[in-house]
CSV table of C-alpha atoms and ligand atoms in Angstrom, one decimal:
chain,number,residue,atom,x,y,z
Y,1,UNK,CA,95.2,112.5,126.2
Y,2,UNK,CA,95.8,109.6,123.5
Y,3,UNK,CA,93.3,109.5,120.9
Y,4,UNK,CA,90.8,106.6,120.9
Y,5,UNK,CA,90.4,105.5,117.2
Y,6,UNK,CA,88.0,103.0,115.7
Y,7,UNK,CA,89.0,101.1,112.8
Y,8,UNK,CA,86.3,99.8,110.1
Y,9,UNK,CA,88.4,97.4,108.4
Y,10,UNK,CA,91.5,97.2,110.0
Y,11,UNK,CA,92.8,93.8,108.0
Y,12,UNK,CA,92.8,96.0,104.8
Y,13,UNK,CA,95.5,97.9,102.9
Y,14,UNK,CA,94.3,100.9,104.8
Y,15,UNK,CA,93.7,99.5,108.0
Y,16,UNK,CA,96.8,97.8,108.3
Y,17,UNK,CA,98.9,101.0,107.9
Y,18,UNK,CA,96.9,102.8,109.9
Y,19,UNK,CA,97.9,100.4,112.4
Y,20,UNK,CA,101.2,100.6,111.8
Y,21,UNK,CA,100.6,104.7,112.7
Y,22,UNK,CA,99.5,104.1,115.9
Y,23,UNK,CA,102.5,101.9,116.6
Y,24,UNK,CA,104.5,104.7,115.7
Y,25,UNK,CA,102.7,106.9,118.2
Y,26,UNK,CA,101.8,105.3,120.9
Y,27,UNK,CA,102.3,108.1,122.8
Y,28,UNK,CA,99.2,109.7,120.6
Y,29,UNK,CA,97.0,107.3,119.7
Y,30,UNK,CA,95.2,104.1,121.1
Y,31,UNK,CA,93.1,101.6,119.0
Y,32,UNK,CA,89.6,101.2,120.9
Y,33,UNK,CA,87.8,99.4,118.0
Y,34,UNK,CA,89.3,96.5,115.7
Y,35,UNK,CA,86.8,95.5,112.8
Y,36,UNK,CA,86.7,93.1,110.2
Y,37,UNK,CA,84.7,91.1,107.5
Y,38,UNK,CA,86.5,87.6,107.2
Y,39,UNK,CA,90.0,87.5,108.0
Y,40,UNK,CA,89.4,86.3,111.7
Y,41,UNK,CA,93.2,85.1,112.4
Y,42,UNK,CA,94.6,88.6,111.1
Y,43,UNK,CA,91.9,90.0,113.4
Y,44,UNK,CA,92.9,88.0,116.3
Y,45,UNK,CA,96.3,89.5,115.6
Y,46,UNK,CA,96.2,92.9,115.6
Y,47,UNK,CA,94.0,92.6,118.9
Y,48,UNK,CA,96.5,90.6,120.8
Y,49,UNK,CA,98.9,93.5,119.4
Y,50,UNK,CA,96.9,96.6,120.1
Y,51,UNK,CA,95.0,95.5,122.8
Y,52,UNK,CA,91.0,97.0,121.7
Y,53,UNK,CA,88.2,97.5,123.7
Y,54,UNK,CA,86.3,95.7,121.3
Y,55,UNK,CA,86.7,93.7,118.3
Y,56,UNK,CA,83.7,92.9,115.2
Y,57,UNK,CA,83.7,90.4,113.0
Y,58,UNK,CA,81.2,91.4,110.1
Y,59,UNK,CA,80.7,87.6,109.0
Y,60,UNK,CA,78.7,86.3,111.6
Y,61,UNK,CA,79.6,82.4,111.0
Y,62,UNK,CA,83.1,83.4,112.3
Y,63,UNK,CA,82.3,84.8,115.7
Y,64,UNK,CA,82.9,81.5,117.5
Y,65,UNK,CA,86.5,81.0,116.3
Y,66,UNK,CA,87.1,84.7,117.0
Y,67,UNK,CA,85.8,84.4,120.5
Y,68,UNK,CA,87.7,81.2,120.9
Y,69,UNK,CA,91.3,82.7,119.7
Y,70,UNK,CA,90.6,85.8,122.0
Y,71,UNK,CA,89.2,83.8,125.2
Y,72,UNK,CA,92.3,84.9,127.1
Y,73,UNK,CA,92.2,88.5,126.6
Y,74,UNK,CA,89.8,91.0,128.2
Y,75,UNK,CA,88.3,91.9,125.0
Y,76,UNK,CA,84.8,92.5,124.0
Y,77,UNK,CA,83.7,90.4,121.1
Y,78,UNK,CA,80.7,91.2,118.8
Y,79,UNK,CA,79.5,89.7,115.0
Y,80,UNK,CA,77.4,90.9,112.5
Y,81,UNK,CA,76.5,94.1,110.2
Y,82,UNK,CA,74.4,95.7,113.0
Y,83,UNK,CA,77.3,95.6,115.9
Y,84,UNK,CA,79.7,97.1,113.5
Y,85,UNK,CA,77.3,99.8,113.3
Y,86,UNK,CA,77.1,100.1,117.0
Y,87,UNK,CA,80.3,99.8,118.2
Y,88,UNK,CA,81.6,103.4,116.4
Y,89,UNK,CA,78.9,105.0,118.9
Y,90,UNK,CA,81.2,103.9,122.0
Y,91,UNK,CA,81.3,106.8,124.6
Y,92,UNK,CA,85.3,106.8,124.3
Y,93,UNK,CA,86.2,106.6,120.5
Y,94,UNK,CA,87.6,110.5,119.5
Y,95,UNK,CA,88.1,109.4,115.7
Y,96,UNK,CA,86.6,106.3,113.1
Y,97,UNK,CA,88.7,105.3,110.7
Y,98,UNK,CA,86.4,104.3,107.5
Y,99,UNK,CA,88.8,101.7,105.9
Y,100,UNK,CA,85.7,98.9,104.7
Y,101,UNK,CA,85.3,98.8,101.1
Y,102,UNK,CA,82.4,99.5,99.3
Y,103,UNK,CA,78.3,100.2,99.9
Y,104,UNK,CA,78.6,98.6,103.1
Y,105,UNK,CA,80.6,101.3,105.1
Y,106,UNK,CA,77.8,103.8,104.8
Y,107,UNK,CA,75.7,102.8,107.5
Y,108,UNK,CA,78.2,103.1,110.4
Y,109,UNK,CA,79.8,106.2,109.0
Y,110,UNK,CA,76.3,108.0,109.6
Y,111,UNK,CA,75.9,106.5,113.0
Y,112,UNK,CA,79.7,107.7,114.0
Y,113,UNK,CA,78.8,111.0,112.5
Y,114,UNK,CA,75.5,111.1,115.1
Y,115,UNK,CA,77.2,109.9,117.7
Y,116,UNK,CA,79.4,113.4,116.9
Y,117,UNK,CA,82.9,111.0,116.2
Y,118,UNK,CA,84.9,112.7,113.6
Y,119,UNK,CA,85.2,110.6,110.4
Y,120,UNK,CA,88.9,109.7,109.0
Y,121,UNK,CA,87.1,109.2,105.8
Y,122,UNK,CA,88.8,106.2,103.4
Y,123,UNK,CA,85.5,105.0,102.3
Y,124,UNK,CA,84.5,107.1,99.4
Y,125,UNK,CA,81.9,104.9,98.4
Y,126,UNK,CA,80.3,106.5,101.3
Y,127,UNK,CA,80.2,110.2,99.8
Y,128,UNK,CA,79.9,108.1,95.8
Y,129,UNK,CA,76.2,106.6,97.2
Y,130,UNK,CA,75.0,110.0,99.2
Y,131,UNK,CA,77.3,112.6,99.6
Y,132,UNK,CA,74.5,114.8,99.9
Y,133,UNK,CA,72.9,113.4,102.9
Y,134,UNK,CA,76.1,112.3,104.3
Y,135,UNK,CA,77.6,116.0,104.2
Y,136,UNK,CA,74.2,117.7,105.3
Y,137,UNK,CA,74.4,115.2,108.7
Y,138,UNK,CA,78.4,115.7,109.5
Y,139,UNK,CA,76.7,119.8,109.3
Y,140,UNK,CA,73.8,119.0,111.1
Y,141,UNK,CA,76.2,117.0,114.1
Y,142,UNK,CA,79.3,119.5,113.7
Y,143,UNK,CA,80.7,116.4,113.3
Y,144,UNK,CA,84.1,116.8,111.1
Y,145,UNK,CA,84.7,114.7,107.9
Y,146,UNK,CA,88.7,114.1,107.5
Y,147,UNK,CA,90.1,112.7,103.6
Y,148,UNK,CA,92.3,110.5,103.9
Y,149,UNK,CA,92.4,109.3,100.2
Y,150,UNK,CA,95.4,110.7,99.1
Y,151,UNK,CA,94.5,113.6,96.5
Y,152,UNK,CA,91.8,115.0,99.3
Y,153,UNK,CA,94.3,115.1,101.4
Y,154,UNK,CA,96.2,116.8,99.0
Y,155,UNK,CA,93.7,119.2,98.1
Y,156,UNK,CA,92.4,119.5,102.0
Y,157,UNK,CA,96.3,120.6,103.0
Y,158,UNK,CA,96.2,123.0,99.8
Y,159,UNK,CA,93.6,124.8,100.6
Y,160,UNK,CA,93.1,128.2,102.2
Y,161,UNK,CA,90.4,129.2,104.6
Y,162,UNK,CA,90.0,132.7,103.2
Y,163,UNK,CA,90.6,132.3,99.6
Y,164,UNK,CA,87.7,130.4,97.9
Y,165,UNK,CA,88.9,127.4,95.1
Y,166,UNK,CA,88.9,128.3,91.5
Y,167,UNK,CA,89.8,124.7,90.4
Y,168,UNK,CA,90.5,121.1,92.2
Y,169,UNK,CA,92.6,119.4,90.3
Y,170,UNK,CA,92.1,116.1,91.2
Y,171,UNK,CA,96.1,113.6,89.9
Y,172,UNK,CA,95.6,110.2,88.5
Y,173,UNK,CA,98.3,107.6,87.7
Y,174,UNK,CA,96.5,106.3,84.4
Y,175,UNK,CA,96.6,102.8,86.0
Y,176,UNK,CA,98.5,100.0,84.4
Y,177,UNK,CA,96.7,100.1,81.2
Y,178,UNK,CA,97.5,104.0,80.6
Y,179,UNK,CA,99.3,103.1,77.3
Y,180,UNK,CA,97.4,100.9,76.0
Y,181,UNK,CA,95.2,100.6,73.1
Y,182,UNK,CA,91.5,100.4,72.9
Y,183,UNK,CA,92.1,96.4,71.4
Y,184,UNK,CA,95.1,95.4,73.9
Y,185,UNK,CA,92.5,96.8,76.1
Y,186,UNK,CA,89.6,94.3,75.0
Y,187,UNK,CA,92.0,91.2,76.4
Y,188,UNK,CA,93.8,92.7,79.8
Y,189,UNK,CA,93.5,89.7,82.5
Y,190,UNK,CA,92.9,90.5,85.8
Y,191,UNK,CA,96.2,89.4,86.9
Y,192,UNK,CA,97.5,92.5,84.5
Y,193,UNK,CA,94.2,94.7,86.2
Y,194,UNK,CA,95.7,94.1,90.0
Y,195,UNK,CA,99.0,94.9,89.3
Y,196,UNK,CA,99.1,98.9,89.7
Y,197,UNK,CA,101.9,100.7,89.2
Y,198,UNK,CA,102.2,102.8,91.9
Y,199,UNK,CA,100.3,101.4,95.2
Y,200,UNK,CA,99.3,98.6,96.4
Y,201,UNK,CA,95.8,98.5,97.4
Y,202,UNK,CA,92.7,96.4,98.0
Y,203,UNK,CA,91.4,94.0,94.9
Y,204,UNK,CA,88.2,96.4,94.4
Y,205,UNK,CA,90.2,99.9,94.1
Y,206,UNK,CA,93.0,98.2,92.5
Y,207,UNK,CA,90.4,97.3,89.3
Y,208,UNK,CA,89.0,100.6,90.0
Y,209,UNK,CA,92.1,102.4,89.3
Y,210,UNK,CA,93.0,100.4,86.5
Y,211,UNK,CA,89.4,101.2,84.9
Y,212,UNK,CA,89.7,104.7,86.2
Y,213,UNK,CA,86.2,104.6,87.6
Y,214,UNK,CA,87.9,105.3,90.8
Y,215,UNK,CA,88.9,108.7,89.5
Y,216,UNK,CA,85.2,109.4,88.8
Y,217,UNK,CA,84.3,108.4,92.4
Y,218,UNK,CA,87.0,110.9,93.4
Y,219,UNK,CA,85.7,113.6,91.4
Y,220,UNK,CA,82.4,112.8,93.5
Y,221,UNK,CA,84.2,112.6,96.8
Y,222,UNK,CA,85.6,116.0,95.9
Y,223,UNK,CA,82.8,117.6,94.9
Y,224,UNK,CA,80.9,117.1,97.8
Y,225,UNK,CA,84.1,117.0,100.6
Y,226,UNK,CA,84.9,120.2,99.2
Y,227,UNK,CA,81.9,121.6,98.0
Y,228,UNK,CA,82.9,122.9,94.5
Y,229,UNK,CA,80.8,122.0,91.1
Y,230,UNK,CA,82.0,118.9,89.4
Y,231,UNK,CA,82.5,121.3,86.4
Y,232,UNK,CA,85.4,122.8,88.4
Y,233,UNK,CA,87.2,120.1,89.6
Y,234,UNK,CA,89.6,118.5,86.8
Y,235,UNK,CA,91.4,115.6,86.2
Y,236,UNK,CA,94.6,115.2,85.2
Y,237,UNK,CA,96.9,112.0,84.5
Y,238,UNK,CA,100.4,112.0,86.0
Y,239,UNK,CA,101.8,108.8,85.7
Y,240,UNK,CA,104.8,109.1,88.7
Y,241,UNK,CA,102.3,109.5,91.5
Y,242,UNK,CA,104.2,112.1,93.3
Y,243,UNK,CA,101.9,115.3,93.1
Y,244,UNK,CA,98.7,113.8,95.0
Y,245,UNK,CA,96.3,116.8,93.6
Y,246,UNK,CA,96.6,120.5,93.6
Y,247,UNK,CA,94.2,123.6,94.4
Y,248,UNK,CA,93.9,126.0,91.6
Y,249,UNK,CA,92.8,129.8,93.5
Y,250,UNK,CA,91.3,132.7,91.4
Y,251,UNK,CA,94.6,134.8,90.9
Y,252,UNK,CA,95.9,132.2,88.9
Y,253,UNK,CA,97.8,130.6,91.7
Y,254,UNK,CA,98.1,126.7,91.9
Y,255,UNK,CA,99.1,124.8,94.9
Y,256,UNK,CA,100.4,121.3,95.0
Y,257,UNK,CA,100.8,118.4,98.0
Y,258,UNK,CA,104.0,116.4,96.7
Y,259,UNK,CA,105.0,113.1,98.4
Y,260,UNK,CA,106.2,109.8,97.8
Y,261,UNK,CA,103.3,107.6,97.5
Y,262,UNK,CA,102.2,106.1,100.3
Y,263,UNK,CA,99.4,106.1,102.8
Y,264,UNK,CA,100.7,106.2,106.4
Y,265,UNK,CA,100.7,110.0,105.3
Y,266,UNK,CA,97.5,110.8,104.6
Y,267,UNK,CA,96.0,108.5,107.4
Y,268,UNK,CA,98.1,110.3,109.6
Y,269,UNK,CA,97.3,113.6,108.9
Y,270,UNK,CA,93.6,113.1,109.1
Y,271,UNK,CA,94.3,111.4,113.3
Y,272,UNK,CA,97.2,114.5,113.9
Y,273,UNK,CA,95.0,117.0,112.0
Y,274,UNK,CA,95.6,120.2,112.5
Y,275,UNK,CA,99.1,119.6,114.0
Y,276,UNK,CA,101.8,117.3,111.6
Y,277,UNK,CA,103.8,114.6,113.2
Y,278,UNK,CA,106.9,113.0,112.2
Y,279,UNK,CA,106.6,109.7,110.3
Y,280,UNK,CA,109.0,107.6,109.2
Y,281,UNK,CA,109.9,106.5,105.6
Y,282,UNK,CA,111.6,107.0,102.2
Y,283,UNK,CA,111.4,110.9,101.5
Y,284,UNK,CA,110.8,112.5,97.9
Y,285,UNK,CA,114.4,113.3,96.6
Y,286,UNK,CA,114.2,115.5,93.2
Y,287,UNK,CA,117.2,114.2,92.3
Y,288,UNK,CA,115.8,110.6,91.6
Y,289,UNK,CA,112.0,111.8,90.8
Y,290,UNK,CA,113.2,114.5,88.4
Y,291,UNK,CA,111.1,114.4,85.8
Y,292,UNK,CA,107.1,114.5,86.1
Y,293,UNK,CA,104.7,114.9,83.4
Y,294,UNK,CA,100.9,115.2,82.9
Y,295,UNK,CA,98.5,114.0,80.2
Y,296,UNK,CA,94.9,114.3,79.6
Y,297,UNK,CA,92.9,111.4,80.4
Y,298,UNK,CA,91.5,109.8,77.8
Y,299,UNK,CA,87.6,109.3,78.3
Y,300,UNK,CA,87.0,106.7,75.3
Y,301,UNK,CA,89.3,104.2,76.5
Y,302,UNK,CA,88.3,104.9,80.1
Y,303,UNK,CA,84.6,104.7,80.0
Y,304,UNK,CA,84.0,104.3,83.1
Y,305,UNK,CA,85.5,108.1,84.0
Y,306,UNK,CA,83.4,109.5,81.4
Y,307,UNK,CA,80.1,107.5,83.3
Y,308,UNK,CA,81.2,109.0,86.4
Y,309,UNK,CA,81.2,112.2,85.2
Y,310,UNK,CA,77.6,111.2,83.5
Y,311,UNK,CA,76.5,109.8,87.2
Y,312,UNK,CA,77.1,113.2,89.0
Y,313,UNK,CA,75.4,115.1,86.0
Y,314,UNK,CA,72.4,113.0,85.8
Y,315,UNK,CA,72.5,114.0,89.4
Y,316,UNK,CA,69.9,111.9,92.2
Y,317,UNK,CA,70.2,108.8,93.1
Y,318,UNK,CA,72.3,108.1,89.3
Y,319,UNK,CA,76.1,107.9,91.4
Y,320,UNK,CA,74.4,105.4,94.0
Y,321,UNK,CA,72.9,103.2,91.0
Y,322,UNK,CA,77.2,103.3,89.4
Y,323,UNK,CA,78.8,102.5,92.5
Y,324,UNK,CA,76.2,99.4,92.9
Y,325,UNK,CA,76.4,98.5,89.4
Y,326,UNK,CA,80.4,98.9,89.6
Y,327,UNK,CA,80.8,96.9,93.0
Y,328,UNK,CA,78.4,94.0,91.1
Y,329,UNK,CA,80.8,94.0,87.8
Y,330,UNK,CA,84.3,94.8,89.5
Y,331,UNK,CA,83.5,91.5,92.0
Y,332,UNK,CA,82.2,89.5,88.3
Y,333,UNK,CA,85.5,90.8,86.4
Y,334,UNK,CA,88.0,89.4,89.5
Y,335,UNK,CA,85.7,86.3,89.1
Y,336,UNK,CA,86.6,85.6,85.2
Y,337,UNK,CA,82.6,86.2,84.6
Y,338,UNK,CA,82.9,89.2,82.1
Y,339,UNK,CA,85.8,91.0,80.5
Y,340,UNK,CA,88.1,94.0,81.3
Y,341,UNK,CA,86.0,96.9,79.0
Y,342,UNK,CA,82.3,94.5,79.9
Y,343,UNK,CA,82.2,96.4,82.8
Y,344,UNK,CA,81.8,99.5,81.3
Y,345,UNK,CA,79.5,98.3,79.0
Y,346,UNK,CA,77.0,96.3,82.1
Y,347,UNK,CA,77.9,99.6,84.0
Y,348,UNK,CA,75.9,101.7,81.2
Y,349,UNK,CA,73.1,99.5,80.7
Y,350,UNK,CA,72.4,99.6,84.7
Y,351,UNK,CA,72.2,102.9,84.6
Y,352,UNK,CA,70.1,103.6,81.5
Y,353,UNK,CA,68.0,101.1,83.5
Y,354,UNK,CA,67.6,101.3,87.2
Y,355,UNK,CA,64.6,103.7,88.6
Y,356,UNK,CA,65.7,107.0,88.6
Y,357,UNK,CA,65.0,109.1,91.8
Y,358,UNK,CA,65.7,113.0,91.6
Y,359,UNK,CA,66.0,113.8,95.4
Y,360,UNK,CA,66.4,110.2,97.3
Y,361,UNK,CA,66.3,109.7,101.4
Y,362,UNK,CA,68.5,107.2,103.1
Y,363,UNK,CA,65.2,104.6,102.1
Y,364,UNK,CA,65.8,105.2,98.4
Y,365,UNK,CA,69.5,104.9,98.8
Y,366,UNK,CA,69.1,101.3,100.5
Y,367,UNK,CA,66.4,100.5,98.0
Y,368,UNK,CA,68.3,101.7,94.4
Y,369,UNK,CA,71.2,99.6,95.9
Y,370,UNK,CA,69.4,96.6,96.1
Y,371,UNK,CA,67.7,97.0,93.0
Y,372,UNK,CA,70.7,97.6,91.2
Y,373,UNK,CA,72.6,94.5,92.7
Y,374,UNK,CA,69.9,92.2,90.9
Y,375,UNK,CA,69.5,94.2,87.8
Y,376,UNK,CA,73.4,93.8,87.2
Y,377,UNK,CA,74.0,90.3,88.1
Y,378,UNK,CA,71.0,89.4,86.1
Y,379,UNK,CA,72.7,92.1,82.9
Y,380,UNK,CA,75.6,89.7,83.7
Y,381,UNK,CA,74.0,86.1,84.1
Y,382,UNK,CA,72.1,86.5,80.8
Y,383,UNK,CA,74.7,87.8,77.9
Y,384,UNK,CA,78.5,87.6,77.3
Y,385,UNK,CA,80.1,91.2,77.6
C,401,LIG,P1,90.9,96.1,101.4
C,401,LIG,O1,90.1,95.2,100.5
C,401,LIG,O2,92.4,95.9,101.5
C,401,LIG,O3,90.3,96.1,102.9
C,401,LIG,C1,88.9,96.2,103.2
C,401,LIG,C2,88.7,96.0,104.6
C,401,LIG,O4,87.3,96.1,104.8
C,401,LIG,C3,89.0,94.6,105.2
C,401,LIG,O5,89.5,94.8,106.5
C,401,LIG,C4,87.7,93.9,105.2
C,401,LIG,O6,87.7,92.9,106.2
C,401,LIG,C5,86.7,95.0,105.4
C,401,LIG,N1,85.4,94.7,104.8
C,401,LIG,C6,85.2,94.4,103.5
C,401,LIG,N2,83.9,94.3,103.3
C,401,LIG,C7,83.2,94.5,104.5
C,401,LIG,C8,81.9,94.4,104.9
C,401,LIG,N3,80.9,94.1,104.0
C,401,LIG,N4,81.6,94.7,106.2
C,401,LIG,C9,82.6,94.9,107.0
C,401,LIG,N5,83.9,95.0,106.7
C,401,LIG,C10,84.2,94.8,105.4
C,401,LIG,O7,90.5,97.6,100.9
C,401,LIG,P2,91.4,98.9,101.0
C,401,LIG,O8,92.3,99.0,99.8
C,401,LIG,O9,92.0,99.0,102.4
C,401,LIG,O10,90.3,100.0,100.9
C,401,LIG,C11,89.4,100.4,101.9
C,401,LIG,C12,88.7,101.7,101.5
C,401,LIG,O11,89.6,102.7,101.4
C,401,LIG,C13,88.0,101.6,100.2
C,401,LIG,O12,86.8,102.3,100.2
C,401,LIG,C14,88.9,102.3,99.2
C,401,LIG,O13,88.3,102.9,98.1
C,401,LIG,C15,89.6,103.3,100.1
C,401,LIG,N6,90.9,103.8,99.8
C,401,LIG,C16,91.9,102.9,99.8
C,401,LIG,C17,93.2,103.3,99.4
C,401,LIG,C18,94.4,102.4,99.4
C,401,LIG,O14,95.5,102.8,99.2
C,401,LIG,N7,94.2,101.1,99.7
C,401,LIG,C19,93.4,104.6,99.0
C,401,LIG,C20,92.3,105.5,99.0
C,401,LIG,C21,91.1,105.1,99.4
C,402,LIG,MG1,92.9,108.2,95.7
């Protein structure tokens, strides 16, 4: 039997080559669910291509022209926030493929994980705003939560059922501003910010890897995918992207997932999961990648890490008010409103003063974000940073 997959966000980085997975294997998989935000021709697309049960277009003034470009096909079309979180509880959809960006993919992640549809998790804003609540549900539901970004996959294939983890140690590129100093860091543009080194991404975890806040949301994602304390789960830079994280056990033992960099793979694992399939593409050759090095990361250039890291101690409701604060000044910075290291500095200040909560519900969670959305636009609007 094909597997039905769902697809929050298919016009993304993400989505796309996930798309370009299930064209691989048609004989596996078979798209149920196309959703999007804006792009409504890209949309129309990939559903004349895959041929979805449904398609959602999250901006509701589009829905006309998307039902007008797909009036010849026998597909359902549906607009707005509250179908996208209704259309992952479809009786036949086996997997959901969290590819959206940011705050809003939380909602229909907890839905799919009611409705008992196991999560291909890309979304790690999802686990950054409430991993706790998010983890005890997928528990609650038996409802399994997949990685898919590339050093929990890494870490996910690493690990061993019987042996518990000593250390996660979670691989970072350094982003395109590794070298640089703390005052060439004061001027980067964000035409040098969106050009990483490595991948190519989505504008919002392009900037996050350049500032290295998206390491600190992967230390989150770890800590609660994997359950292991943030104090055991390390980061190191390695600039060739080729070792996507490794498991340190308590012998001493450390075990690495090495690849080329790209996405297809750990997409794929988390559909084929437990089985591997064949997928094509350039493999690693040690003769061309044969040097890799690590480094420390440095946490007084990269601020935003050592917030992170601040975030999960502080503990509550604190990583919900940085990803909010960081989705608010990350969309300000690709605007030309504030500056490279601003962010870091507006990111701070929101979090010294949003309300703190020590044990939020899903409530609190909708309210910190809404709070914190105003608090940082209004950091922004009323000083130069
Ligand atoms: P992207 O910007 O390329 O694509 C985002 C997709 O989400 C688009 O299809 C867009 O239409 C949709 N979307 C955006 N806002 C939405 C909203 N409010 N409601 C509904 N749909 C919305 O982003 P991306 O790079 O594909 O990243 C997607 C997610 O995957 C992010 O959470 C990111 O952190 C994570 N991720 C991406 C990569 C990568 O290589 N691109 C790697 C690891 C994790
Ligand atoms: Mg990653």
């Amino acid at each position: 039997m094909k597997k039905q997959i769902a697809i929050l966000g298919s016009t993304g980085s993400i989505g796309t080559q996930a798309l370009q997975v299930i064209e691989e294997h048609p004989d596996l998989y078979e798209v149920y669910a196309l959703t999007a935000n804006n792009q409504v021709e890209l949309l129309a697309q990939q559903a004349r291509k895959f041929h979805p049960e449904a398609v959602v277009i999250a901006n509701e003034e589009k829905y006309l022209q998307l039902k007008d470009m797909l009036a010849d096909l026998p597909v359902k079309v549906y607009a707005g926030a509250e179908a996208l979180c209704q259309i992952v509880e479809s009786g036949p959809i086996d997997i959901v493929l969290t590819a959206m960006v940011g705050y809003a993919g939380l909602r229909p992640t907890m839905n799919a994980i009611k409705a008992r549809k196991a999560i291909a998790l890309a979304n790690k804003e999802t686990l950054v705003v409430a991993g706790e609540l998010v983890t005890a549900l997928a528990e609650q539901y038996h409802t399994p939560i997949l990685p898919v970004d590339s050093e929990h996959s890494a870490i996910f294939q690493c690990l061993e059922m019987q042996n518990p983890v000593h250390k996660l140690i979670l691989t970072a590129s350094g982003g395109p501003f590794r070298t640089f100093t703390h005052e060439q860091m004061k001027t980067v543009t964000k035409a040098q910010a969106l050009k990483h080194p490595n991948w190519s991404m989505g504008a919002k975890i392009t900037i996050d890897s350049a500032s290295m806040m998206n390491k600190g949301f992967e230390v989150i994602e770890a800590k609660w995918l994997f359950g292991v304390p943030a104090s055991q789960i390390e980061v190191v830079v390695h600039p060739q992207s080729i070792i996507h994280s490794m498991v340190e056990f308590e012998d001493g033992a450390v075990k690495a997932q090495l690849g080329m960099p790209d996405m297809r793979l750990p997409i794929q694992f988390a559909f084929s999961y437990p089985k591997r399939e064949s997928l094509s593409g350039e493999r690693l050759d040690f003769a061309k990648f044969n040097t890799l090095t690590f480094e420390k990361p440095d946490l007084n250039r990269f601020r935003n890490l050592a917030l992170a890291y601040e975030a999960i101690h502080r503990g509550g409701n604190m990583p919900c008010i940085i990803n909010a604060a960081n989705e608010v000044a990350v969309a300000a910075f690709l605007k030309d409103q504030i500056s490279f290291l601003g962010m870091s500095d507006v990111i701070e200040k929101t979090m010294n003063t949003a309300s703190f909560i020590a044990t939020p519900t899903y409530e609190d969670y909708v309210a910190t974000d809404t709070e914190v959305r105003r608090i940082t636009a209004e950091l922004i609007a009323s000083s130069k940073y």
